[in-house]
Amino acid sequence: MNIQLTKDGKLKHFLTTEGLSKEILTEILDTAENFSSVANMPVKKIPLLRGKTIINLFFENSTRTRTTFDLAATRLSADVINMNISTSATSKGESLLDTLRNLEAMSCDMFVVRHADTGAAHFIASNVAPHISVLNAGDGQHAHPTQAMLDVFTLRQQKGAFEPLSVAIVGDIMHSRVARSNIHALKTLGVKDLRVVGPRTLMPKDIEDLGVEVCYDMKRGIADTDAIIMLRLQRERMQGELLPSESEYYSMFGLTEEKLKLAKPDVTVMHPGPINRGVEIESSVADGKHSVILQQVTNGLAIRMAVMSLTLGHQSEESA
Amino acid sequence: MTNITNSAATSIAIKNGRVIDPANNIDSNTNVYISNGIITHIGDKAPADFSADQTIDASDKIVCPGIVDMCARLRDPGQTQKGNIASETKAAAAAGITTICCPPDTSPVIDTTSVVELIRSRQESAGMTKIVPLAAITKELGGENLSSMASLKKAGCVGVSDGRKPIANSMVLRRAMQYADTYDLKVFLSPIDPWLSQEGCAHEGKVSARFGIPSLPEATETAAIARDLALVEQSGIKIHFNQLSTKQGAKLIAMGQKDGQKITADVSAHQLFFTENNLCSFDSAYHVRPPFRTIEDRDGLRDALKSGVIGAICSDHQPHEPDAKIGPFPTTEPGISALETLLPLTMKLVDEGLLNLSGAIKKITTGPATILDINAGTLAVGSIADVCVFDPDLEWALTENEMLSMGKNTPLLGQSMKGRATHTIIDGKMVFER
């Protein structure tokens, strides 16, 4: 049984893109499509989730991601509470489960969770009251499913069909929940040529098992691709036993104008942000005509609105 | 129902059972006679002067030496929220286990004779399964200063170990081996490379790649085994490797054994059944160290067990309070409460055709007793009467209520087990009967 689905197979929690059908992923994309016009309306608010309470539970700091979840919920007319747990409960020694019980007692409808530990969102979804939906806003190195959905949404806007695409994900695959969620989503949606590119120290052993091709050579990895998803390299990983230096990384795996010529002429360049200019990507590429980085941010809102409305919608159907 | 007894019977006759004693190549339907704590006779007729205070009908049951568990944590002293000597030795006795070897990673650590005395006195007042402790190799398991091994041996420790704390400094370990050997103490090592084990909680492979679980490569174990074997060289120093988890590790040990090195190894029962694939649900019940590895590793361990490279199956019992297992997978504490599944899991290997009955019983009786060099694991006439009578066909459900251990943390909870101890005799006394 998939913990993410209701008895009749609809989305209840959104924890990972893995194990969800093409139909469900497409439903999320289509719903997001409908919501993208909201941003252009004079009154940017629809009453879909009026009376619902959403708690943003961030055990790991992230202003940007939290803000888009916050805004998505607000646009759907839900009430939003932001909790920055890293600075409150856990530092007082309260257990994760106790924190959950306390918040549940405030009769909320959804938790949006970000946590530094792999599996945290699953743990919370397995332990919350049955009427609560859980959205994973990133857990450890495991999954960041809304980021992946906004990436594939952006890709669909750019390219249309997924099947014929060649896509490369470049950078720190090992520590990246964005990479993992993107791999599952892109494979399910039909991308056949999916490559992961990076130095071997940042490449998980046996990642081929997920149906990707591993390239340690950036030039071969991005050759003739339709889209390149660049990953952010955490500053603490730039020097040490994983990489010798920022500059060597940039020279080998940074996306420059020069290297970009190897991809297809209409290649789409994506990045989950925030970008490290001159570390993983050249400024002129980040701001150039192939880049859709800001469009990704805009789309993030529509995707999060879609997932919130779908999960809470199915929830009320089930309890009805 | 379970009955912990401490009957005054000094003479016990166990009749009509299938007596299996791998130490003495016995496998026949016969009777076992016990008087004054000693096995006095095995045969169809009682000795002339024998009169039984208690007679057990062991028809359709197996009578074997009491089980010797190479490695179980009793959490006492120091972590009694997880278990204590009384609770865990009672659970062990009810599972047919008559001797437990406990690692020194209690709190305080077993690096002084007073801790050994404390454990002994608590064991004696419980009056159940016997405990043979391992002494710390280094004080406070700090990996630097040698413990007083000679005194600790006199106090009753049967070997030395730093538990799951690797000794990073090769010079310290080499000297520790030499010092231990001075007193004919075996060195028990958990093969863990300290630098390859940071933060990891799952096997590095397909499952960790898929779920982004911080991982432990195979080399965490093999690099440590290779170094430790190199330190032993051809010195004749006796070492034992605890709880193997890799096929490659077992191979290295087989090579050393072939070269004539005095090396032995054990494996935990659960490593012979579970693999990394069990982690897919993030269920913390499967969180163990060493981690469950690949199907190839599991099968390699089974082969090594069958060929004799691995001489013992242990429970690697690690009871926990419920809170220790509640949380996101990497934040939970590793370990399984396993005393009560040691016998049924070992019997499962017989059902699956890996070992014959006598071969399986050997791995939990004379196998570990020989490794520990203790007087146990045998039904030889004149030996101490530690006996387990079990029903190999008895099916039972492993539930929290059935478990006597304080730790209910096992992935087997709710499952059906086959094979269960019905009588446990320690030092000639019936301490448990079902």
Coordinates of N, CA and C in Angstrom, one line a residue, chain A residues 18 96-97 117-120 122-123 141-142 180 184 204-206 209-210, chain B residues 203-206 208-214 282 326-331:
Chain A
E18 N 8.3 9.2 -6.2 CA 8.5 7.8 -6.5 C 7.2 7.1 -6.2
L96 N 9.8 15.0 18.2 CA 9.1 15.3 17.0 C 7.6 14.9 17.1
L97 N 7.4 13.7 17.7 CA 6.0 13.2 17.9 C 5.2 14.1 18.8
D117 N 16.3 15.3 8.1 CA 16.6 13.9 8.1 C 15.7 13.2 7.1
T118 N 16.4 12.3 6.3 CA 15.8 11.4 5.3 C 14.6 10.6 6.0
G119 N 13.5 10.6 5.4 CA 12.4 9.8 5.9 C 11.5 10.6 6.9
A120 N 11.8 11.8 7.2 CA 11.1 12.6 8.2 C 9.6 12.8 7.8
H122 N 7.8 10.9 5.8 CA 7.1 9.6 5.9 C 6.8 9.3 7.3
F123 N 7.7 9.6 8.2 CA 7.5 9.4 9.6 C 6.3 10.2 10.1
Q141 N 18.3 13.9 2.4 CA 18.7 13.7 1.0 C 17.7 12.9 0.2
H142 N 16.5 12.8 0.7 CA 15.6 11.9 0.1 C 14.7 12.5 -1.0
R180 N 17.0 13.3 -6.8 CA 16.2 12.1 -6.7 C 14.8 12.2 -7.1
H184 N 12.8 10.3 -10.4 CA 11.6 9.5 -10.4 C 10.5 10.2 -11.2
P204 N 26.0 8.9 -6.1 CA 25.7 7.7 -5.2 C 26.0 6.4 -6.0
K205 N 26.6 5.4 -5.3 CA 26.8 4.1 -5.8 C 25.5 3.5 -6.2
D206 N 25.5 2.8 -7.4 CA 24.3 2.1 -7.9 C 23.1 3.0 -8.3
D209 N 20.6 2.1 -11.1 CA 19.5 1.3 -10.8 C 18.2 2.1 -10.9
L210 N 18.2 3.4 -10.9 CA 17.0 4.2 -11.1 C 16.7 4.5 -12.6
Chain B
H203 N 23.2 0.3 4.2 CA 24.2 -0.2 3.2 C 24.3 0.8 2.1
E204 N 25.5 1.1 1.6 CA 25.7 1.9 0.4 C 25.4 1.0 -0.8
G205 N 24.3 1.4 -1.5 CA 23.9 0.6 -2.6 C 22.6 1.1 -3.2
K206 N 21.9 0.2 -3.8 CA 20.7 0.6 -4.6 C 19.7 1.3 -3.7
S208 N 20.1 2.8 -0.7 CA 20.5 4.1 -0.1 C 20.6 5.2 -1.3
A209 N 20.9 4.7 -2.5 CA 20.9 5.6 -3.6 C 19.5 6.2 -3.9
R210 N 18.6 5.3 -3.8 CA 17.2 5.6 -4.2 C 16.6 6.5 -3.1
F211 N 16.8 6.2 -1.9 CA 16.1 7.0 -0.8 C 17.0 8.1 -0.2
G212 N 18.3 8.2 -0.6 CA 19.1 9.2 0.0 C 19.4 9.0 1.5
I213 N 19.5 7.7 1.9 CA 19.8 7.4 3.3 C 21.4 7.5 3.4
P214 N 21.9 8.2 4.4 CA 23.3 8.2 4.6 C 23.8 6.8 4.7
F282 N 11.2 2.8 5.3 CA 11.7 3.6 6.4 C 11.4 3.1 7.8
I326 N 11.3 5.6 17.7 CA 10.3 6.5 17.1 C 11.0 7.8 16.6
G327 N 10.8 8.0 15.3 CA 11.5 9.1 14.7 C 11.9 8.8 13.2
P328 N 12.3 9.8 12.5 CA 12.8 9.6 11.2 C 14.0 8.5 11.2
F329 N 14.0 7.6 10.3 CA 14.9 6.5 10.3 C 16.3 6.8 10.8
P330 N 17.1 7.8 10.2 CA 18.5 8.0 10.7 C 18.6 8.4 12.1
T331 N 17.5 9.0 12.7 CA 17.6 9.5 14.1 C 17.3 8.4 15.1

